[in-house]
Each structure stands twice: as structure tokens, then as C-alpha cells.
PDB file of C-alpha atoms in Angstrom:
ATOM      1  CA  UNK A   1      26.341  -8.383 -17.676  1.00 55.00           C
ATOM      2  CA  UNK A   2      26.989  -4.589 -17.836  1.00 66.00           C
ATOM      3  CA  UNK A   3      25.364  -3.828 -14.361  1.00 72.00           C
ATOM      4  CA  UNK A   4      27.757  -6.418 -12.739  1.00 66.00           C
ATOM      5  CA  UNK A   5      30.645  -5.032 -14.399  1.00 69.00           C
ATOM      6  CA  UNK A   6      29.677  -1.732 -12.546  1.00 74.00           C
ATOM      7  CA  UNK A   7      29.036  -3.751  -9.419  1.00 78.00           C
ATOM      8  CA  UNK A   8      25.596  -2.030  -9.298  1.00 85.00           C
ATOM      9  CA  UNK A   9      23.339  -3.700  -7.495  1.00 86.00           C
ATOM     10  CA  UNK A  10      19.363  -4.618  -8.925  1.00 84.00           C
ATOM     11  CA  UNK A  11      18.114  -1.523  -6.893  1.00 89.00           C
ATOM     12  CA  UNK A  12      20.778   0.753  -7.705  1.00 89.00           C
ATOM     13  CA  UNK A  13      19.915   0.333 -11.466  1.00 86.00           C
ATOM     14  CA  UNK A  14      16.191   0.324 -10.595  1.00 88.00           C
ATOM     15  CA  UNK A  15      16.553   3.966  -9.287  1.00 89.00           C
ATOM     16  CA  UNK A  16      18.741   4.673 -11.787  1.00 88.00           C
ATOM     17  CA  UNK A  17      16.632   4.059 -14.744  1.00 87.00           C
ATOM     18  CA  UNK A  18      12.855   4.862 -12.594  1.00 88.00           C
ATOM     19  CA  UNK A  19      11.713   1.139 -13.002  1.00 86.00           C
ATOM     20  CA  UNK A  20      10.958  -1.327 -10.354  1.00 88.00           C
ATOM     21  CA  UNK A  21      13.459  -4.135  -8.697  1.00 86.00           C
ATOM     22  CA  UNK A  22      11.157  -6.670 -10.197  1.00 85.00           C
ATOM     23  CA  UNK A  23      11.563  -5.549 -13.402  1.00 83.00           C
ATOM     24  CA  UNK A  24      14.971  -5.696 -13.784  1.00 80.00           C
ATOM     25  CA  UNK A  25      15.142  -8.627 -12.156  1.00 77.00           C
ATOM     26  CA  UNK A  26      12.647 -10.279 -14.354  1.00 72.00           C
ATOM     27  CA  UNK A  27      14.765  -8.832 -17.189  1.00 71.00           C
ATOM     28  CA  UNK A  28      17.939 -10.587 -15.798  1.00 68.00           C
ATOM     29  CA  UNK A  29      15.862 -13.583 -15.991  1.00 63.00           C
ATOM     30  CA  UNK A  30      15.246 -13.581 -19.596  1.00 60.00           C
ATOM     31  CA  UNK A  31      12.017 -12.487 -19.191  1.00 63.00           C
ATOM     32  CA  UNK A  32      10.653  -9.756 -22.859  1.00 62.00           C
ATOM     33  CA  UNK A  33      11.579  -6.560 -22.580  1.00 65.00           C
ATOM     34  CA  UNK A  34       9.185  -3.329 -24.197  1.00 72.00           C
ATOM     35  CA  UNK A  35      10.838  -0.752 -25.815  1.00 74.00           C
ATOM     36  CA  UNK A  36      10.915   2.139 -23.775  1.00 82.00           C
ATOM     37  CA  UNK A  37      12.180   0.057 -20.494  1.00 82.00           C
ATOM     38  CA  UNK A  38      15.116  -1.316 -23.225  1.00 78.00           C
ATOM     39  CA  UNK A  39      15.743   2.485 -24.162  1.00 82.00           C
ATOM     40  CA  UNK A  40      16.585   3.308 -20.277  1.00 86.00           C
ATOM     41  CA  UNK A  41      18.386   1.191 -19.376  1.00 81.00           C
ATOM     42  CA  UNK A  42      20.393   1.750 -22.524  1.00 80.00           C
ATOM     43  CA  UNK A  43      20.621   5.129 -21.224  1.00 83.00           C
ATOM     44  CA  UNK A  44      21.635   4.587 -17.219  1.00 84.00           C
ATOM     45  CA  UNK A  45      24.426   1.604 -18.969  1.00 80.00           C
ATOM     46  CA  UNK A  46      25.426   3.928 -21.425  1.00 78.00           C
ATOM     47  CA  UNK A  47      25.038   1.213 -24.209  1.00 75.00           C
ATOM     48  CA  UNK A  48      23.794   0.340 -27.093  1.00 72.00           C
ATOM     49  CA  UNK A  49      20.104  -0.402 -27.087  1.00 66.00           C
ATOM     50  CA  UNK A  50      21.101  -3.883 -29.056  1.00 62.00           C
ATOM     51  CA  UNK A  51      23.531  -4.616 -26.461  1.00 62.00           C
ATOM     52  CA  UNK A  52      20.219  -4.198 -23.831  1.00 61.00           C
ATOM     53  CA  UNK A  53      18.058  -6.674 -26.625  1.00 57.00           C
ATOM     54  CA  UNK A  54      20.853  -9.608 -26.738  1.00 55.00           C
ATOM     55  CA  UNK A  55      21.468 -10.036 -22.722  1.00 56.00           C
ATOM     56  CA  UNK A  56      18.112 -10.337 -22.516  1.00 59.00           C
ATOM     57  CA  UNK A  57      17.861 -13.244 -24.882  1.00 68.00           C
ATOM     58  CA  UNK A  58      17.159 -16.757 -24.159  1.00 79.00           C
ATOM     59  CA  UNK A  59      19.167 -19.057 -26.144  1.00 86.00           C
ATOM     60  CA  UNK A  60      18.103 -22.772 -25.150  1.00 91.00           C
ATOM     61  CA  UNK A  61      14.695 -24.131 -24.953  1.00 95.00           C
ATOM     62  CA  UNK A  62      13.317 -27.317 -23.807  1.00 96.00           C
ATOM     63  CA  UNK A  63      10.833 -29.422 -25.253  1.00 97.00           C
ATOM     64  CA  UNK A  64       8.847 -30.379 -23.075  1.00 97.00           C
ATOM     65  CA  UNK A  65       6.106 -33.280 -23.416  1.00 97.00           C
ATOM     66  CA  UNK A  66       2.396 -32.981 -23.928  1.00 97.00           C
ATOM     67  CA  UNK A  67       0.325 -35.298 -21.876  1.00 97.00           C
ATOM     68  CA  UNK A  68      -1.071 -36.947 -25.027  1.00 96.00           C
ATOM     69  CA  UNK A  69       2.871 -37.847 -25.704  1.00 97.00           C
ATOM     70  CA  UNK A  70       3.160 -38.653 -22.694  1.00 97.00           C
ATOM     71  CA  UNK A  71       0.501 -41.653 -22.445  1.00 97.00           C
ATOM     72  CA  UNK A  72       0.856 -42.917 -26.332  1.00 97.00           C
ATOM     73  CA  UNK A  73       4.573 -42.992 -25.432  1.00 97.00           C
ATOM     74  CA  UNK A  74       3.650 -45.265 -22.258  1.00 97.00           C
ATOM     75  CA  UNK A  75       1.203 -47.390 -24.382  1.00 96.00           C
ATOM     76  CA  UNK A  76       3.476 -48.377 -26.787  1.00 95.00           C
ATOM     77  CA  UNK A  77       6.392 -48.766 -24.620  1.00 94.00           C
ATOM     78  CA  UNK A  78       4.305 -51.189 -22.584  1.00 94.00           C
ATOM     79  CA  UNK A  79       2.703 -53.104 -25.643  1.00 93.00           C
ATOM     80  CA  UNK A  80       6.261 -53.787 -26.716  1.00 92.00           C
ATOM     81  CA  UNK A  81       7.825 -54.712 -23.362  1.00 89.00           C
ATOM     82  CA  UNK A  82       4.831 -56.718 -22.950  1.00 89.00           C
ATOM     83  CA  UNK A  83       5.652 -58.254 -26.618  1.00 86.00           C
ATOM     84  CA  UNK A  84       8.974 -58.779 -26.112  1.00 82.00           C
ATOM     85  CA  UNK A  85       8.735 -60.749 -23.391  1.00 82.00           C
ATOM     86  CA  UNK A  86       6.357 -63.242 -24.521  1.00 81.00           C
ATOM     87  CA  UNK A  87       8.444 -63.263 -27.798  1.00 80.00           C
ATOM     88  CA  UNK A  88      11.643 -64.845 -25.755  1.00 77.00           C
ATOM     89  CA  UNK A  89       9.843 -67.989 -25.463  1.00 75.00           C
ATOM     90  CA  UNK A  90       9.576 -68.179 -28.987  1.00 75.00           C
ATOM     91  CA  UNK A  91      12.198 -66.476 -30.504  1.00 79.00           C
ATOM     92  CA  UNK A  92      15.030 -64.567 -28.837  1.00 77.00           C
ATOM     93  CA  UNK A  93      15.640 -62.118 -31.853  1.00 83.00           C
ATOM     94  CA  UNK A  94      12.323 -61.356 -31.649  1.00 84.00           C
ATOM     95  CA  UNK A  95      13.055 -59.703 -28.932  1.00 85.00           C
ATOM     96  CA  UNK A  96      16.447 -58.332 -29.341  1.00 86.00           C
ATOM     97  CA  UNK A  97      14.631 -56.358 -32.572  1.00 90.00           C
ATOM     98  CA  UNK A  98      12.060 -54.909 -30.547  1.00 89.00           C
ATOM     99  CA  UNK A  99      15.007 -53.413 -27.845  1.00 90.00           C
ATOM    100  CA  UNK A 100      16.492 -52.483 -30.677  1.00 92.00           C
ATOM    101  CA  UNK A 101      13.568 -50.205 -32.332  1.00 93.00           C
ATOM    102  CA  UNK A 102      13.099 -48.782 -28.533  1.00 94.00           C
ATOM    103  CA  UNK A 103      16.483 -47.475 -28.166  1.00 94.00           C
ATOM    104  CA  UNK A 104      16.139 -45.982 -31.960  1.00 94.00           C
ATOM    105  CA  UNK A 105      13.048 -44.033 -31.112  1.00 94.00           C
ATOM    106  CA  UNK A 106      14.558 -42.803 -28.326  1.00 95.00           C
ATOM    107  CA  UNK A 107      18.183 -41.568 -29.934  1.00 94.00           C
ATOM    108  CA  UNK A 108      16.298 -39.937 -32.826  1.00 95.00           C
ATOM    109  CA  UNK A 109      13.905 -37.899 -30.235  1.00 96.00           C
ATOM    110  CA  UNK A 110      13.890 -34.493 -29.876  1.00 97.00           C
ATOM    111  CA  UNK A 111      15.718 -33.007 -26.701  1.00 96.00           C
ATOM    112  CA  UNK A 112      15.675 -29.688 -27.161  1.00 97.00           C
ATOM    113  CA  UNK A 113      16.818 -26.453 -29.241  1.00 97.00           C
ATOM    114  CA  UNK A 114      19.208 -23.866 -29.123  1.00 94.00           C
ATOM    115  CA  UNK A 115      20.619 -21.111 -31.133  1.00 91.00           C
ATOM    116  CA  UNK A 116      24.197 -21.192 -31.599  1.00 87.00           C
ATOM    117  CA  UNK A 117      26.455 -20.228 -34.081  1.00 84.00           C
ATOM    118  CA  UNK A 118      24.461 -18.821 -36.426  1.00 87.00           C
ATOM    119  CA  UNK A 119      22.098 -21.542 -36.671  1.00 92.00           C
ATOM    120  CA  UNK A 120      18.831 -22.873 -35.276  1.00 96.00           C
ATOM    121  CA  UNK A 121      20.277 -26.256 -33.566  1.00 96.00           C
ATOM    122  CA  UNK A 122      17.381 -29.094 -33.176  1.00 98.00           C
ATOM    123  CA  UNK A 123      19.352 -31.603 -30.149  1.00 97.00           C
ATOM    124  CA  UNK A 124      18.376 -35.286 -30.193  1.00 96.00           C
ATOM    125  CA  UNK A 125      20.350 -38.131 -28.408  1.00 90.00           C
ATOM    126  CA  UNK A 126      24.018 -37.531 -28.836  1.00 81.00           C
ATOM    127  CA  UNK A 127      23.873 -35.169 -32.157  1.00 92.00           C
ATOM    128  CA  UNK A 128      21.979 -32.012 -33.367  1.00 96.00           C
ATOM    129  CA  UNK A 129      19.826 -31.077 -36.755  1.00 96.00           C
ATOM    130  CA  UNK A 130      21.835 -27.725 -37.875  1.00 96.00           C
ATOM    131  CA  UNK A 131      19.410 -25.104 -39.957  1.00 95.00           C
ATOM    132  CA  UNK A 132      20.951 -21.558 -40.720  1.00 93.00           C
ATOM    133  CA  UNK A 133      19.669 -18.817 -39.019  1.00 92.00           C
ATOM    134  CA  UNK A 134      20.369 -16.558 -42.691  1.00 89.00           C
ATOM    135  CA  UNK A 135      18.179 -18.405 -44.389  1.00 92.00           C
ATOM    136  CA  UNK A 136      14.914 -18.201 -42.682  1.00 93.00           C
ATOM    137  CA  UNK A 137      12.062 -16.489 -44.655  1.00 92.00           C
ATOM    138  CA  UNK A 138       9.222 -16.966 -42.059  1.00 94.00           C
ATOM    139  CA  UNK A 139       8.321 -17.395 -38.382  1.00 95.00           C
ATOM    140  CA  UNK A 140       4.857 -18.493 -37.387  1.00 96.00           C
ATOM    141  CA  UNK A 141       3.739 -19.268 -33.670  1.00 96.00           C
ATOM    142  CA  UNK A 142       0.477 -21.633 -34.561  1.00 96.00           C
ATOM    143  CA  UNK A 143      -1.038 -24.419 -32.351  1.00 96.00           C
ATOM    144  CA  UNK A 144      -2.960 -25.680 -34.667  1.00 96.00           C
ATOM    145  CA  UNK A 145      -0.940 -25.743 -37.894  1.00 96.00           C
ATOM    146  CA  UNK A 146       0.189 -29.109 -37.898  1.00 96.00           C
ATOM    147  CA  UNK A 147      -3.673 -30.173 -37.801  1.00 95.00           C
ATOM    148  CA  UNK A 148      -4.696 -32.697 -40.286  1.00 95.00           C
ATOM    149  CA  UNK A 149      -1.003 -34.184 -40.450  1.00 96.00           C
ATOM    150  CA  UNK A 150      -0.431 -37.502 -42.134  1.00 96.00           C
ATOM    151  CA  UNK A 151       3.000 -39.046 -41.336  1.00 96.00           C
ATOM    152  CA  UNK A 152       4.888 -39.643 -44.815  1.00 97.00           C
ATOM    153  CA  UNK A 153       7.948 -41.869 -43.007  1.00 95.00           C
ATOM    154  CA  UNK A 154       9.049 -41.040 -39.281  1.00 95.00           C
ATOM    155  CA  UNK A 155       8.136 -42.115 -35.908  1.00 94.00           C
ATOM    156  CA  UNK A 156       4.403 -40.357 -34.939  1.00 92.00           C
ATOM    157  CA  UNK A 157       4.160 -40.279 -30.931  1.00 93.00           C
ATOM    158  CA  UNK A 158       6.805 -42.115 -29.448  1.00 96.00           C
ATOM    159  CA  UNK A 159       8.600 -40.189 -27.610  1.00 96.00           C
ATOM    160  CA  UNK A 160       8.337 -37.488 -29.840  1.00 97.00           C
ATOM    161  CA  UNK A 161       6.787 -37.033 -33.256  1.00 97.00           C
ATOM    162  CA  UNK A 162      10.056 -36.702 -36.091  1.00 97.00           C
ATOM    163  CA  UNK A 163      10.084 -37.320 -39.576  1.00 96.00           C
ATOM    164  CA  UNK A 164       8.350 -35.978 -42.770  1.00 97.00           C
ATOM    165  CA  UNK A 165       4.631 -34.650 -42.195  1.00 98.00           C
ATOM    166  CA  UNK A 166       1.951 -33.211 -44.419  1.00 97.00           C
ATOM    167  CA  UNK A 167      -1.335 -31.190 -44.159  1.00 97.00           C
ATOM    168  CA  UNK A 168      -3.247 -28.403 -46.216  1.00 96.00           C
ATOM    169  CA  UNK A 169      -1.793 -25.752 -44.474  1.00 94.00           C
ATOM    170  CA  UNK A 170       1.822 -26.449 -44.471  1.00 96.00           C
ATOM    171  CA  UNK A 171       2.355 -29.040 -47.614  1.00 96.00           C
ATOM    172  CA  UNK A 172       5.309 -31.484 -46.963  1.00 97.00           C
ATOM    173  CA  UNK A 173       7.344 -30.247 -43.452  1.00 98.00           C
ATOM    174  CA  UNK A 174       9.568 -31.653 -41.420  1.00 97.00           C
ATOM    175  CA  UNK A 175       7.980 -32.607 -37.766  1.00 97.00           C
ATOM    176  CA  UNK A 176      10.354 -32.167 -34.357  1.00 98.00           C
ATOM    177  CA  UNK A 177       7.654 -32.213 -32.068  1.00 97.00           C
ATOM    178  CA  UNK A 178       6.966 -33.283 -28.451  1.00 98.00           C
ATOM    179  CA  UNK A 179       4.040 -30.625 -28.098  1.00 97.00           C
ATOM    180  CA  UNK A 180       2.058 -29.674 -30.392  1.00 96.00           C
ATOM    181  CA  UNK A 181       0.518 -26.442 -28.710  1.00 96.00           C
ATOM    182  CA  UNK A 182       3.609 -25.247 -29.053  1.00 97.00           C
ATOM    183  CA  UNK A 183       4.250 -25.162 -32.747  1.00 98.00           C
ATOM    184  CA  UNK A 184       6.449 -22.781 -33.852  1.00 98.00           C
ATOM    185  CA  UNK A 185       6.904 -22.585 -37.568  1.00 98.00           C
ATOM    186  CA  UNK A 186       9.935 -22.253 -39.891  1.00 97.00           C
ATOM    187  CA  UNK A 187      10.283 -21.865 -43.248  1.00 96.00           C
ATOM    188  CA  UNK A 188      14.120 -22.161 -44.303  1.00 93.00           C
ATOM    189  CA  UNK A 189      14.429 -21.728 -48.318  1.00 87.00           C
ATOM    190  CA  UNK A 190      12.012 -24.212 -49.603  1.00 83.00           C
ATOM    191  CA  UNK A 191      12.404 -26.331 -46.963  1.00 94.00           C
ATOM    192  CA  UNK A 192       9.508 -26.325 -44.102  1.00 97.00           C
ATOM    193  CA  UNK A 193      10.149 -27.574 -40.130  1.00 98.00           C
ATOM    194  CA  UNK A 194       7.902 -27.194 -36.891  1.00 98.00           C
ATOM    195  CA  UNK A 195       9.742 -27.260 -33.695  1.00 98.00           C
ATOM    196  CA  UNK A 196       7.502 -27.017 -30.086  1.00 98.00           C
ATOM    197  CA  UNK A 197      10.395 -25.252 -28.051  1.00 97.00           C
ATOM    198  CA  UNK A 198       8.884 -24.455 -24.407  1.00 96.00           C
ATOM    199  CA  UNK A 199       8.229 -20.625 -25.140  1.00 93.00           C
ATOM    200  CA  UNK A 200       7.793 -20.486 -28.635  1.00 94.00           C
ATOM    201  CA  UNK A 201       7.139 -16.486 -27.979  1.00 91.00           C
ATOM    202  CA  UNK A 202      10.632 -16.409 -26.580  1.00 87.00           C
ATOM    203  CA  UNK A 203      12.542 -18.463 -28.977  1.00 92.00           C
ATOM    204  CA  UNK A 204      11.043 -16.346 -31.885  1.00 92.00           C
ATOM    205  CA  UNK A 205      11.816 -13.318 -30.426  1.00 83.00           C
ATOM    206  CA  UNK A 206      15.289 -14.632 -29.919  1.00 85.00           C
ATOM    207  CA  UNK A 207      15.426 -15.388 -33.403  1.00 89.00           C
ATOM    208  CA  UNK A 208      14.117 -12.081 -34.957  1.00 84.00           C
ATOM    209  CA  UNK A 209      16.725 -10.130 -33.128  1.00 76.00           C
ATOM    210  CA  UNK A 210      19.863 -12.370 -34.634  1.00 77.00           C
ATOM    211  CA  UNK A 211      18.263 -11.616 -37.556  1.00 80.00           C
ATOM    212  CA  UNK A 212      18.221  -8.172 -37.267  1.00 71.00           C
ATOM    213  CA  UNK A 213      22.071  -8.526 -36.279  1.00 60.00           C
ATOM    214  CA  UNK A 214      21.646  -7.647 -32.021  1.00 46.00           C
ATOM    215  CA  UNK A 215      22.922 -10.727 -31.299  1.00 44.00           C
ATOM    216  CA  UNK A 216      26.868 -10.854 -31.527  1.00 44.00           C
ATOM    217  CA  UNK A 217      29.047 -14.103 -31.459  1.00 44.00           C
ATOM    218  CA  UNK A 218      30.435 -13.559 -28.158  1.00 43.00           C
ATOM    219  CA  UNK A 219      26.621 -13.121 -27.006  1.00 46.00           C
ATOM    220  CA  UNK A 220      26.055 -16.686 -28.205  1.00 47.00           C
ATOM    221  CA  UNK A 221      28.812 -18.221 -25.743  1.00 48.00           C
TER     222      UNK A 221
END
């Protein structure tokens, strides 16, 4: 961070640049950024006003879980401990298969996103969904757009919604959800996917400024 490399402290730049300590340090915590507050510190840096737009950035998101998640995922999980339990008396791989579908649900939920290397990661148990950054044509922040969603093949509230979706506003989409008040929308070249990152605001603005090229390689690290 430019400030540290000047071993300024928060109230030295404060003064410098005429805004308040709290500012900056909600800036240092990731927090948006308008314009004019990005243009002076620019100014009292002596940097580029992209250089001001990518330290800002956050670059990893949660996903957090809604409560309705939350108790269909502690339903089910019950129903098929309960299940599996009573199915040992009667057949042993009865059970073993429903362990088995557990521990799948859980390594194909969603963990979490990021933004690295060019490319909108989607993390689930042990590997990542990779989607290219250069080839998204539109961002939409919409809690209600996956309203009306019929599951064509995934898994639909257990521990996360994932699969292949549809509904009359999106068509056919690709579902990576844990909350669905926090649907952001993606549309990659022809292909359509709906993530629920913890700030959808943030993530999107994260994304729009890689897009417009603020956001270097070295940033990413």
C-alpha cells in the first residue's frame, strides 16, 4: 500500500488529502470509494487514479448461507442420518450409499469466490469452477431473478443449490447458490451462471474495474 511505503500514517494522509481518518480507514478496509475522494488521494500519493481503484478492491467473497438453506440443509441431513441408521439393520450398503451421497453434496458445494488470474473462480470442496473474466457480457445484481426456478439436474438446497436451473427470466443458467438474496448475475458468451457472493455490490464493482483494465496482475496476488 502506497501510504505505507511512505510510512504515512492514516491521519497524516487524512490531512493531506482534507478527508476524515475514518474514511481512509474505511477505504483501507475495502470499503467503495466515490470519485472525487479516489481523485485526492491520487493526488496527495502522486498516483494513478487506477492504482487508488485496485487497492481498494476486494478480491474474495464468501458465501454465506440463507436461513432457508440453513434448515432444508438440517432436514435432510437428519431424514438421512435418521434413514441410514434404521437401514443398517437391514442392509449395510444401504447405508454406506446414503454416507456416500452426503459427502458428495457436500464436496460439490459452493465455498466461496474469488477473482484471480483473470478469471471469476467459483471454490467448492478441494477444486474451483474457472470462468474468464474477458468474456463477460453482463452483470446484474437481482434478488429475485432466480424466481420461478425449476432444477433441470443438480442438488436444490443441500448445502447449497448447484447444477442447471431454469426460469422465464434467465432461460437455462447455471445455479452456485447458498443465498439467494444475493444473486448476482453473469452472463459469459452464451453461457448464463448466478453466484450469491456476500456483497454482490462489491464483487461487481471488483469485476467492472478488471474489466476496464485497473486491476494489474501483481494487484491480484
Amino acid at each position: 500500500m502506497e501510504r505505507i511505503k511512505r510510512s504515512w500514517t492514516q491521519e497524516h494522509l487524512a490531512q493531506e488529502t482534507g478527508v476524515s481518518v475514518r474514511t481512509i480507514q474505511r477505504i483501507e478496509g475495502g470499503e467503495s470509494v466515490n470519485p472525487e475522494t479516489i481523485r485526492l488521494l491520487a493526488q496527495a500519493l502522486e498516483i494513478d487514479v487506477k492504482s487508488i481503484k485496485s487497492q481498494s478492491l476486494r478480491l474474495n467473497f464468501s458465501s454465506p448461507w440463507s436461513k432457508n438453506l440453513k434448515i432444508s440443509t438440517s432436514v435432510i441431513l437428519l431424514i438421512l442420518l435418521v434413514g441410514g441408521v434404521y437401514s443398517l439393520s437391514l442392509n449395510p450398503w444401504v447405508f454406506e450409499g446414503i454416507v456416500a451421497l452426503i459427502l458428495l453434496c457436500f464436496v460439490l458445494s459452493v465455498q466461496g469466490y474469488s477473482i484471480k488470474e483473470g478469471s471469476l473462480l467459483v471454490h467448492r470442496t478441494g477444486w474451483s469452477n474457472r470462468f474468464p473474466l474477458s468474456e463477460i457480457q453482463e452483470l446484474k445484481i437481482d434478488p429475485n431473478i432466480t424466481m420461478g426456478s425449476i432444477r433441470l439436474w443438480g442438488i436444490g438446497g443441500f448445502f447449497s443449490s448447484v447444477g442447471l436451473f431454469r426460469n422465464n427470466i434467465l432461460g437455462r443458467y447455471s445455479a452456485y447458490l447458498t443465498d439467494e438474496s444475493r444473486a448476482l448475475m453473469i452472463r459469459i458468451k452464451g453461457k448464463t451462471i448466478v453466484i450469491t457472493p456476500d456483497d454482490p455490490s462489491e464483487m461487481l464493482r471488483s469485476i467492472e474495474v478488471y474489466l476496464d483494465g485497473s486491476l494489474s496482475k501483481e494487484d491480484e496476488e
